[in-house]
Coordinates of C-alpha atoms in Angstrom, one line a residue:
X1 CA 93.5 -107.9 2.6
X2 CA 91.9 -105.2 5.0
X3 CA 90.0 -103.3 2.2
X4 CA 88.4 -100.0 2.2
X5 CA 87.5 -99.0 6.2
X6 CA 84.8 -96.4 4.4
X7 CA 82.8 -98.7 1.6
X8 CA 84.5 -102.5 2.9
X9 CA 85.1 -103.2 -0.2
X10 CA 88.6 -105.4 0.2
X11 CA 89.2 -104.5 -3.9
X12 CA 88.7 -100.6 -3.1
X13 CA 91.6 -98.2 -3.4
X14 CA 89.6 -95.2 -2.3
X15 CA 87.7 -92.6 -4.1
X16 CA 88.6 -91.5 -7.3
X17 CA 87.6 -88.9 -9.8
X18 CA 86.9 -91.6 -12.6
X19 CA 84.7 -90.0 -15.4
X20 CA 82.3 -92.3 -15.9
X21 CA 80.3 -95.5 -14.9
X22 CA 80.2 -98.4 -16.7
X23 CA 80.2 -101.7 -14.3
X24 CA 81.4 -101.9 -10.9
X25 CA 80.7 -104.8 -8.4
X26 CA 79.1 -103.8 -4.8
X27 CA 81.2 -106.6 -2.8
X28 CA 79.7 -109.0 -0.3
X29 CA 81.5 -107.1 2.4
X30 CA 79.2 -103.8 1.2
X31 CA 75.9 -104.6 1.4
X32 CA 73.2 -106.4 3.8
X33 CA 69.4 -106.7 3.7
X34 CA 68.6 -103.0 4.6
X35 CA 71.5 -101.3 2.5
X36 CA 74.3 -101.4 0.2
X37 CA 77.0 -99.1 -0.1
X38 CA 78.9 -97.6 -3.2
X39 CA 82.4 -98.3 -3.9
X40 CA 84.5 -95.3 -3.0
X41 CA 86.3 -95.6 -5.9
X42 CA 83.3 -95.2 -8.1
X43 CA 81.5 -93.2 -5.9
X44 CA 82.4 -90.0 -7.6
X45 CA 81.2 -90.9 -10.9
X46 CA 78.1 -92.8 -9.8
X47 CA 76.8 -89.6 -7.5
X48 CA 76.9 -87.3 -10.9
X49 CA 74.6 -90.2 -12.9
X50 CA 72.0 -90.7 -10.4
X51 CA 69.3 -88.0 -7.9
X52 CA 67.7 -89.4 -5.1
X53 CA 66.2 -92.6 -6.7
X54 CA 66.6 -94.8 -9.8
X55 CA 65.6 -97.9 -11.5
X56 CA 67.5 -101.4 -11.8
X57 CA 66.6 -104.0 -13.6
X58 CA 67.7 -107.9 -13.2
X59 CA 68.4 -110.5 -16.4
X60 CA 64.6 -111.7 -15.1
X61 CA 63.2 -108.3 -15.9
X62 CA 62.3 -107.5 -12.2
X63 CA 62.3 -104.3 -11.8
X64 CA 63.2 -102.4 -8.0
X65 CA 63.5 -98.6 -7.4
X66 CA 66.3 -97.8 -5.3
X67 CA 66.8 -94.9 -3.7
X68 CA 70.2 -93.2 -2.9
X69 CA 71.0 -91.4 0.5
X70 CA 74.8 -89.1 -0.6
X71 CA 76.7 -88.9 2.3
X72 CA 80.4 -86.8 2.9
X73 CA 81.8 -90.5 2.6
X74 CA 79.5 -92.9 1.8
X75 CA 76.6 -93.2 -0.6
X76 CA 74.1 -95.8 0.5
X77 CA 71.4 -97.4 -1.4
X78 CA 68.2 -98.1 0.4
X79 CA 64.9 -98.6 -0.6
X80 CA 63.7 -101.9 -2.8
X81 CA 67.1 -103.1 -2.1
X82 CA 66.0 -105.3 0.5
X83 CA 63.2 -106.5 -1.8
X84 CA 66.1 -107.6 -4.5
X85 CA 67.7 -109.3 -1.6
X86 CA 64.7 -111.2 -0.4
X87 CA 63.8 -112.1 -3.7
X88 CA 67.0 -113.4 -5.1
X89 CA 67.9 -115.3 -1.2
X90 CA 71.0 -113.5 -1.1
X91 CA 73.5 -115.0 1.0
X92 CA 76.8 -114.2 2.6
X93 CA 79.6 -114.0 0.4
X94 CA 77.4 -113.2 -2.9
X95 CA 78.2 -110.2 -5.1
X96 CA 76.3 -107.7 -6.6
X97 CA 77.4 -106.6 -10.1
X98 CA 76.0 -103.5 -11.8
X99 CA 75.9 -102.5 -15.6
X100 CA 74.7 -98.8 -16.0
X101 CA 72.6 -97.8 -19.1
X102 CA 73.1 -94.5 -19.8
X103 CA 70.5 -93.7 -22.4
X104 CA 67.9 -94.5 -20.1
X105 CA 70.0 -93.6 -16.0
X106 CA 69.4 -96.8 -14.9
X107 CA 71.4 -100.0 -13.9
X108 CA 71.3 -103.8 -15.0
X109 CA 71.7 -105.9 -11.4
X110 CA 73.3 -109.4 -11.6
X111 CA 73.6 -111.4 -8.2
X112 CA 76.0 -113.6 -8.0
X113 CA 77.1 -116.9 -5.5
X114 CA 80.6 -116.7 -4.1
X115 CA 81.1 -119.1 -7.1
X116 CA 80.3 -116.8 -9.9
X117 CA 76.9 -118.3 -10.4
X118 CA 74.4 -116.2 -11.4
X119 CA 71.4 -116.0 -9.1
X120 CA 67.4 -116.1 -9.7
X121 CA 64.8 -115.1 -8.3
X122 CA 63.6 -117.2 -5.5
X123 CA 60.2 -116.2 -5.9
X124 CA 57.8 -118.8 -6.7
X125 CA 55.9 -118.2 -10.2
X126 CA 52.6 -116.2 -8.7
X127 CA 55.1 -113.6 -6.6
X128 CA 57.3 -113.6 -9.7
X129 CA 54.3 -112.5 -12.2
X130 CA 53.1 -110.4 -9.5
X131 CA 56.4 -108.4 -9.0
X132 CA 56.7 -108.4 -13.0
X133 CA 53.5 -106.7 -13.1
X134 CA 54.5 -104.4 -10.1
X135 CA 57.4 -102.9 -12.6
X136 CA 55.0 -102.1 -15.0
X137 CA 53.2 -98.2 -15.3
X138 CA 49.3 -98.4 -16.4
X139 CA 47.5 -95.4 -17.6
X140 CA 44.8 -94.1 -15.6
X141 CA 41.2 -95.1 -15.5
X142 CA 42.0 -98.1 -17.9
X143 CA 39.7 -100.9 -17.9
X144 CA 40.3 -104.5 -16.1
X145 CA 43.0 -106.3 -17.9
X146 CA 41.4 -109.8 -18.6
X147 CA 42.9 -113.0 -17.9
X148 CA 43.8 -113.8 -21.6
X149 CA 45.3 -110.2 -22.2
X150 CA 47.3 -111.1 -18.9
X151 CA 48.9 -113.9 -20.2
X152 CA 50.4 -112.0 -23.1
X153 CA 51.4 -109.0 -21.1
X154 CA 53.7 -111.4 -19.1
X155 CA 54.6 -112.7 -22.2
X156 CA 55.6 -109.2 -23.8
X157 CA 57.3 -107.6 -20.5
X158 CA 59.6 -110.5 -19.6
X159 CA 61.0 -110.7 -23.4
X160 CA 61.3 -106.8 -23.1
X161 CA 64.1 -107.3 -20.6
X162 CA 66.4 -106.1 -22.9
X163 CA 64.3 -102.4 -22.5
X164 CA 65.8 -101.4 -19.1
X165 CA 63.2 -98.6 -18.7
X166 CA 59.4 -99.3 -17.3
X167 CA 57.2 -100.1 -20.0
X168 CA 54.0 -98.5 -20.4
X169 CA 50.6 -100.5 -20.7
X170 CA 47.6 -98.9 -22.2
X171 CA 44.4 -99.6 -23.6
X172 CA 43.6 -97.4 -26.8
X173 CA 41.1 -95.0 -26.6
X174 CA 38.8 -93.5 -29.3
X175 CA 40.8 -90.0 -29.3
X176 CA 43.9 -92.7 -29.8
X177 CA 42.5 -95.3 -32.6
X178 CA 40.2 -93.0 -34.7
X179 CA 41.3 -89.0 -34.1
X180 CA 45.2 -90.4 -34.4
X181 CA 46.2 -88.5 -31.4
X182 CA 48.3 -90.8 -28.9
X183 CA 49.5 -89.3 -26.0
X184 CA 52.5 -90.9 -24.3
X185 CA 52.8 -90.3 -20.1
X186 CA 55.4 -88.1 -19.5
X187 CA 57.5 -90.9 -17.2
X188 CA 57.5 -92.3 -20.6
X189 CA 59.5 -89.5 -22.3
X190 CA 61.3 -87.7 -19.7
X191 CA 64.5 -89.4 -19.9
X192 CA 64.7 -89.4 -23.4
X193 CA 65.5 -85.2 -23.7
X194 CA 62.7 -84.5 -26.8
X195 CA 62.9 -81.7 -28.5
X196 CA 59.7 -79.2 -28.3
X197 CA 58.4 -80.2 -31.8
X198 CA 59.8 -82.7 -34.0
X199 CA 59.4 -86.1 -34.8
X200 CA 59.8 -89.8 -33.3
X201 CA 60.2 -93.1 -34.3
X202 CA 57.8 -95.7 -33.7
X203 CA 58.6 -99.5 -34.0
X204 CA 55.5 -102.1 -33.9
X205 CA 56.6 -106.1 -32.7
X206 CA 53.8 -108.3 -33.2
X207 CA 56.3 -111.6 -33.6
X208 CA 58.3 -109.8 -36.7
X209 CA 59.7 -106.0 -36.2
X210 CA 57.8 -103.6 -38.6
X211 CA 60.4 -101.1 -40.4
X212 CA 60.5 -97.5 -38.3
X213 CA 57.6 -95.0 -38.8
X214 CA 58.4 -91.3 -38.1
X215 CA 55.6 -89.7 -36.1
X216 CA 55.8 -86.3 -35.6
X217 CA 54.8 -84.7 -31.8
X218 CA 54.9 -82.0 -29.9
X219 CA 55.6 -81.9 -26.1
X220 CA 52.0 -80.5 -24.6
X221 CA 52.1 -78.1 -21.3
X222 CA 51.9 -81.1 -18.7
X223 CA 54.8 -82.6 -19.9
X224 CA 53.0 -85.4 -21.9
X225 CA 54.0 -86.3 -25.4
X226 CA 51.0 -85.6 -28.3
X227 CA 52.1 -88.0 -30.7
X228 CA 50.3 -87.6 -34.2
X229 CA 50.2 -91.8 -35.7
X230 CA 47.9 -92.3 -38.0
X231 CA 50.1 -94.3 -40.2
X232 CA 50.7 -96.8 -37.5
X233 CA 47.3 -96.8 -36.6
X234 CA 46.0 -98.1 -39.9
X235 CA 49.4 -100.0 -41.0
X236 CA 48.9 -102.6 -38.0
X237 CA 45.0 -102.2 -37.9
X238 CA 45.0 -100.6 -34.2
X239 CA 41.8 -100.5 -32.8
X240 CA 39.6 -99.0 -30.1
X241 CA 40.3 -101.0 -26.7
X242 CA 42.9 -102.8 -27.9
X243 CA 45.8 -103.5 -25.2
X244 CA 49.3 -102.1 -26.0
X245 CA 53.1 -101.7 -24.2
X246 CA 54.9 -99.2 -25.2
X247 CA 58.9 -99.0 -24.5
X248 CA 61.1 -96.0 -24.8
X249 CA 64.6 -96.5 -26.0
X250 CA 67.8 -95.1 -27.4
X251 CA 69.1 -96.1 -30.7
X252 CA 72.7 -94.8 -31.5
X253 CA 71.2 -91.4 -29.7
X254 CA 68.2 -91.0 -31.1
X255 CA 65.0 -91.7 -29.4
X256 CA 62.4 -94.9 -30.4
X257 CA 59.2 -95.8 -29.4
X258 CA 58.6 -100.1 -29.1
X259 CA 55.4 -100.7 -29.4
X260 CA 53.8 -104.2 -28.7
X261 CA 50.1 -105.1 -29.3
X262 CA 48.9 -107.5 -26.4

């Protein structure tokens, strides 16, 4: 089979107007270290999901931005893709399958061997925690994260996995933990489309998922989120300087905020 002369894929049939993404495969003929290339015949579909850059995420939570170069024929995507190939020691003949999760515009990555195994990270454990933490956003001017408080971060951010966008770590201030006000980054909320002014749900883990509080916000002038939540504050004893992640997700359309004290 000669496959696709534009995208090499030898399964590709050429580009079609297919209306959505769900999971394609970027075949071993498609990609090397420095790029991989699109399938033509998802091409379409995939170009109206995704700008210039966006987020994938592998079953080990490892977390790469790739950027996208569109092209007349081709779209390519460059950027931390040669980190995921380092990382995972891809090899000739592997296979690169890719789940999109719309709620958040980014993409679950599986490698696999020409067998169908799955493939992990290559990385040894240090490189692996390091390129965990790597994937995660800190707020600025927070204080050193100690060694214990590590630990648990690790902990928390490789069970999140199933949370395909970045978490958030922050360390609570006294405008958070005693005047009630928490405001979330705006690379927190932007893909989740908030209204100006209503309310959000917040969800607390801490081993056993708390029931859903509604905390109302409003969306300030640099695009961060002022969320008002005292009740969450004093339900689950939140306290100045304590370390938390905060996730935000889709549930059956409507936006959540996972919330883990570290």
């Amino acid at each position: 089979m000669a496959g696709c002369n534009i995208c090499l894929d030898k399964s590709c049939d050429g580009e079609q107007q297919l209306p959505e993404v769900e999971r394609f495969v970027i075949s071993a003929d498609s990609w090397n270290r420095d790029r991989a290339i699109v399938p033509c015949k998802v091409r379409f579909a995939f170009n109206n999901v995704v700008g210039d850059s966006f987020e994938m995420c592998t079953v080990q939570c490892l977390r790469y931005n790739v950027s996208v170069l569109k092209r007349s024929s081709k779209t390519f995507l460059k950027g931390d893709w040669s980190l995921f190939v380092d990382h995972h020691d891809l090899k000739s003949g592997d296979n690169v399958l890719m789940s999109y999760k719309p709620h958040v515009g980014s993409f679950n990555y599986v490698p696999m061997a020409p067998d169908g195994d799955v493939r992990i990270s290559a990385l040894n454990e240090a490189e692996y925690n390091n390129q965990i933490v790597s994937g995660t956003s800190f707020t600025l001017r927070m204080s050193e994260i100690t060694d214990d408080e590590m630990k648990r971060l690790l902990s928390i951010v490789k069970w999140s996995k199933r949370w395909t966008m970045t978490p958030l770590v922050h360390r609570l201030t006294t405008t958070d933990a005693e005047r009630f006000a928490l405001k979330l980054k705006k690379s927190l909320i932007d893909k989740l489309n908030l209204e100006p002014a209503v309310t959000i749900q917040f969800k607390v883990y801490g081993g056993e998922p708390c029931d859903g509080h509604d905390v109302r916000y409003k969306i300030m002038t640099d695009g961060r989120a002022l969320c008002h939540w005292k009740e969450v504050v004093e339900d689950h004893g939140f306290a100045v300087g304590q370390l938390m992640v905060c996730a935000a997700v889709m549930y059956e359309d409507d936006p959540v905020v996972i919330v883990w004290k570290v």
